[in-house]
mmCIF file of C-alpha atoms in Angstrom:
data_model
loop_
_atom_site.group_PDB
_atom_site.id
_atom_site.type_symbol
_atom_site.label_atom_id
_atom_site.label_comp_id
_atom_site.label_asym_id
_atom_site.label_seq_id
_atom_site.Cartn_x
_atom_site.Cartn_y
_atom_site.Cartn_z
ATOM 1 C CA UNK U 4 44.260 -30.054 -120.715
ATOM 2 C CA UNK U 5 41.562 -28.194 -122.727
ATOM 3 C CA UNK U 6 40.049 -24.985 -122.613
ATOM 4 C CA UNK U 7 36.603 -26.168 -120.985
ATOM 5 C CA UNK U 8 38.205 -27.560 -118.155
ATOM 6 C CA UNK U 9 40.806 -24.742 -117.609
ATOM 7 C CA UNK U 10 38.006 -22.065 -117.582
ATOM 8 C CA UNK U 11 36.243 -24.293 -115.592
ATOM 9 C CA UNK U 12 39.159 -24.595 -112.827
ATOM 10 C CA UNK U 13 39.285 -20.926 -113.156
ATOM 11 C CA UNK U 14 35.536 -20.034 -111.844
ATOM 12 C CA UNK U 15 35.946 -22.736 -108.954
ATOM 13 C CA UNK U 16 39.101 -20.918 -108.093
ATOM 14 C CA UNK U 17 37.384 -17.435 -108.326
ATOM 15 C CA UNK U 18 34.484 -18.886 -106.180
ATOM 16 C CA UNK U 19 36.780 -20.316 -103.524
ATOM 17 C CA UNK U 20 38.726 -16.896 -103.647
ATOM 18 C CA UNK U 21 35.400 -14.505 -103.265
ATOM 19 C CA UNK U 22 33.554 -16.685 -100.278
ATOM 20 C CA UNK U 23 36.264 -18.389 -98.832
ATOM 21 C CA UNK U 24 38.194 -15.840 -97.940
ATOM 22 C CA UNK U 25 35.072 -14.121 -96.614
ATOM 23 C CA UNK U 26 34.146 -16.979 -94.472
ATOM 24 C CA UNK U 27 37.569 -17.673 -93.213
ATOM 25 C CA UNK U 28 37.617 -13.786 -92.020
ATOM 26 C CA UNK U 29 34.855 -13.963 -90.210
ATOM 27 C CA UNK U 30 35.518 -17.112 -88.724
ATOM 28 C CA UNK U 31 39.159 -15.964 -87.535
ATOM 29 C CA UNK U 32 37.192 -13.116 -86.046
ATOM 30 C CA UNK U 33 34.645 -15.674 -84.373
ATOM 31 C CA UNK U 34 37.681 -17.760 -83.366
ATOM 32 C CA UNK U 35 39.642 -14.711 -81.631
ATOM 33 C CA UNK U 36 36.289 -13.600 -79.829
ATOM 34 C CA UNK U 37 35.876 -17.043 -78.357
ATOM 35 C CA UNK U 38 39.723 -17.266 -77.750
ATOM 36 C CA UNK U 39 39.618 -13.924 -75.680
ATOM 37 C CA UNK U 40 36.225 -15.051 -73.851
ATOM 38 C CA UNK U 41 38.062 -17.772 -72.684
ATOM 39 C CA UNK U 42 41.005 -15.958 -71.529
ATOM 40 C CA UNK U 43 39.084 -14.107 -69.340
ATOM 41 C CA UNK U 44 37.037 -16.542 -67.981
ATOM 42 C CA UNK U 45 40.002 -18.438 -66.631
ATOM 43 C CA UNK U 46 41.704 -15.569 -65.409
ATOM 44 C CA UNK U 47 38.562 -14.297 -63.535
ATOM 45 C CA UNK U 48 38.125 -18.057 -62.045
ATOM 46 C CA UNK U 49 41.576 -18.462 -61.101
ATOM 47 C CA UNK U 50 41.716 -14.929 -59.123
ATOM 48 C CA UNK U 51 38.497 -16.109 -57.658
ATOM 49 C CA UNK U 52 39.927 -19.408 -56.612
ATOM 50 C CA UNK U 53 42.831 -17.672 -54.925
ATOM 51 C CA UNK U 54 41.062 -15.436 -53.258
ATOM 52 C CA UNK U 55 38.457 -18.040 -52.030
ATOM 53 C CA UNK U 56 41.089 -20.250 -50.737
ATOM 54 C CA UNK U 57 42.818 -17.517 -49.218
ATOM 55 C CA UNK U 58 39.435 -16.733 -46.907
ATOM 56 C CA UNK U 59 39.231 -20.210 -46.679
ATOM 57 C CA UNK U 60 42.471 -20.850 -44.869
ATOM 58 C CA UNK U 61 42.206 -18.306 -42.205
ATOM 59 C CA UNK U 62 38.321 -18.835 -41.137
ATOM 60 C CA UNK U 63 39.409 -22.642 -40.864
ATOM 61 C CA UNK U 64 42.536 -21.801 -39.108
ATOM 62 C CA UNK U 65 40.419 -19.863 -36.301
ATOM 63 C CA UNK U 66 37.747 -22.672 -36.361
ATOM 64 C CA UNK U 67 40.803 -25.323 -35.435
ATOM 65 C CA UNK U 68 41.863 -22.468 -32.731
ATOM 66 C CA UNK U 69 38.905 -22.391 -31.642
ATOM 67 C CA UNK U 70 37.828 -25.725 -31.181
ATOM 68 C CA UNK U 71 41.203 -27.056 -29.886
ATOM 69 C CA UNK U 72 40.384 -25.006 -26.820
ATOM 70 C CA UNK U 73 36.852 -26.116 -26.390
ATOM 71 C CA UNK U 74 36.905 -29.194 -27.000
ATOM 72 C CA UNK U 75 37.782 -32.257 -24.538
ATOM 73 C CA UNK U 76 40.334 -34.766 -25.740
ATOM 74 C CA UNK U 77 38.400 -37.275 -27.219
ATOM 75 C CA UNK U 78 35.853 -35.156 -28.719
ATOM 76 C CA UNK U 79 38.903 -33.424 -30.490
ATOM 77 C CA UNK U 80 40.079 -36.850 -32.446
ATOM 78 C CA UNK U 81 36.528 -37.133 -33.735
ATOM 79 C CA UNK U 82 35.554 -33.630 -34.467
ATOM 80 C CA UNK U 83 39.214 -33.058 -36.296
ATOM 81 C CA UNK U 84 38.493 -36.554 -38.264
ATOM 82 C CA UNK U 85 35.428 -36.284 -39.153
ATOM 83 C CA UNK U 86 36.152 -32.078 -40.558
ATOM 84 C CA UNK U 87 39.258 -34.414 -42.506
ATOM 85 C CA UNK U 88 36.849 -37.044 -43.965
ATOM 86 C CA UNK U 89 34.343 -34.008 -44.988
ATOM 87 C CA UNK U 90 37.038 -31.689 -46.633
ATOM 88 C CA UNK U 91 37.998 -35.028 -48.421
ATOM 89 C CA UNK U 92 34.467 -35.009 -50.177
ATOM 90 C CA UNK U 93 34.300 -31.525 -50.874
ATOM 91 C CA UNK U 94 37.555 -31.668 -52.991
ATOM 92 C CA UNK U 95 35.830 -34.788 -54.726
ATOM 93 C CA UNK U 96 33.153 -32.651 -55.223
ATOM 94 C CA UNK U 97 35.243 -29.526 -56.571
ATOM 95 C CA UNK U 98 37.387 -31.385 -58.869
ATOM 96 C CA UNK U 99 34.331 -33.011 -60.689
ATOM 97 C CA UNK U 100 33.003 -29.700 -60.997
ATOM 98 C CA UNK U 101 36.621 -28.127 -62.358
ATOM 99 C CA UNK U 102 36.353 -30.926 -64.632
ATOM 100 C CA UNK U 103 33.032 -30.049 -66.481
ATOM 101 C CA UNK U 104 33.620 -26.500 -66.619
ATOM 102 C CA UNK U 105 37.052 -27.445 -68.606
ATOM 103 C CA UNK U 106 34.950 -29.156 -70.918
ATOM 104 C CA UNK U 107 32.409 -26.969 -71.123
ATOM 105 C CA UNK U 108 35.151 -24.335 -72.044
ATOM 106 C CA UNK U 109 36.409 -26.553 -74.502
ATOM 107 C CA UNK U 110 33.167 -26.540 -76.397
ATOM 108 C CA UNK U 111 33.435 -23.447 -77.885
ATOM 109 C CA UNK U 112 36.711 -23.598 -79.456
ATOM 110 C CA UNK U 113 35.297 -27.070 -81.246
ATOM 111 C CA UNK U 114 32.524 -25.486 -82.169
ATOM 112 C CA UNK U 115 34.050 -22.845 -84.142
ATOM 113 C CA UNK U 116 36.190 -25.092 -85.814
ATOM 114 C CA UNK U 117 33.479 -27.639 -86.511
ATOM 115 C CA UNK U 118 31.853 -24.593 -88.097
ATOM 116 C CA UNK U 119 35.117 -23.761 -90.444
ATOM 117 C CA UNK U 120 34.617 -27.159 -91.540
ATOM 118 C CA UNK U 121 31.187 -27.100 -92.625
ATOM 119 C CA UNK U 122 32.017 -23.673 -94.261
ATOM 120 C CA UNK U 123 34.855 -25.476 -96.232
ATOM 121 C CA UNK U 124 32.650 -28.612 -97.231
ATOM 122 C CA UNK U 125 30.225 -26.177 -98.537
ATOM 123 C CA UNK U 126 32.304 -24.391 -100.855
ATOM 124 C CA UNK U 127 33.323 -27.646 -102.045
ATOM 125 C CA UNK U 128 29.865 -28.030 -103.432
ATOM 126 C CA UNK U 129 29.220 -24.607 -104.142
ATOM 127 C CA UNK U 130 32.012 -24.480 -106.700
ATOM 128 C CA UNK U 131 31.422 -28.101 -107.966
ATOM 129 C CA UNK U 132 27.529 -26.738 -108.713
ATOM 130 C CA UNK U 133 28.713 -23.330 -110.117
ATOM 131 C CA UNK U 134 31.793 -24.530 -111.940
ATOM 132 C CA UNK U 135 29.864 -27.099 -113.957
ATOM 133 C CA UNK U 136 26.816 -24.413 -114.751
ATOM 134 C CA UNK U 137 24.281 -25.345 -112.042
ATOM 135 C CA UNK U 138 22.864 -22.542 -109.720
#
C-alpha cells in the first residue's frame, strides 16, 4: 500500500463524506415528504370511500323500496337484473380505476429512490475524477 494511493483513498472518502451525506439528507427529507403525502392521500380516499358507500347503501335501499312497490311482477325480475348486471360493471369499472391510482401512488416512492441512485452513481464518478486530480 503506498502513500499515493492512501492519500488518494483519503480525498474519495472525504468527498463521499462532504456530498453524500448532504444528498442522502435531503433525500431522507424528500423520501419522508412523499411518505407522509401518501399517508394522507389514502387516508382521505379511504374515509371518502366509506362515506360514499355509506350514502350509497341507503339511496339504493329506498330505490329497491321503492320500486318493489311500483313495479308489476315481471317488470320487477328485469328491472332488479338488469340494476345487478349494471352494478356488476361499475365495480369493473371502480376496481380498474383503484388499480391505477395504486400505481400511480407507487410512482413517487420509486422515483425518489431512483433519484438516491443516480445521486450515489454520481459520487462514484465525482470522487473517481477528484481523487485522481481531474476537476
Amino acid at each position: 500500500m503506498s502513500i499515493g494511493n492512501f492519500g488518494r483513498d483519503l480525498r474519495k472518502l472525504k468527498i463521499w463524506l462532504t456530498y453524500g451525506s448532504e444528498l442522502l439528507w435531503i433525500r431522507a427529507r424528500m423520501l419522508r415528504l412523499d411518505a407522509i403525502a401518501q399517508l394522507q392521500s389514502i387516508v382521505v380516499l379511504m374515509v371518502l370511500v366509506v362515506l360514499a358507500g355509506v350514502v350509497f347503501f341507503l339511496g339504493f335501499i329506498s330505490l329497491l323500496f321503492g320500486l318493489n312497490t311500483l313495479l308489476t311482477p315481471q317488470a320487477k325480475v328485469w328491472v332488479f337484473f338488469g340494476i345487478a348486471i349494471l352494478f356488476l360493471l361499475l365495480i369493473l369499472l371502480l376496481t380498474i380505476l383503484i388499480i391505477k391510482l395504486l400505481r400511480k401512488q407507487s410512482q413517487f416512492m420509486t422515483e425518489t429512490f431512483a433519484a438516491i441512485n443516480k445521486d450515489i452513481s454520481y459520487l462514484k464518478y465525482t470522487s473517481n475524477a477528484k481523487a485522481n486530480g481531474e476537476h
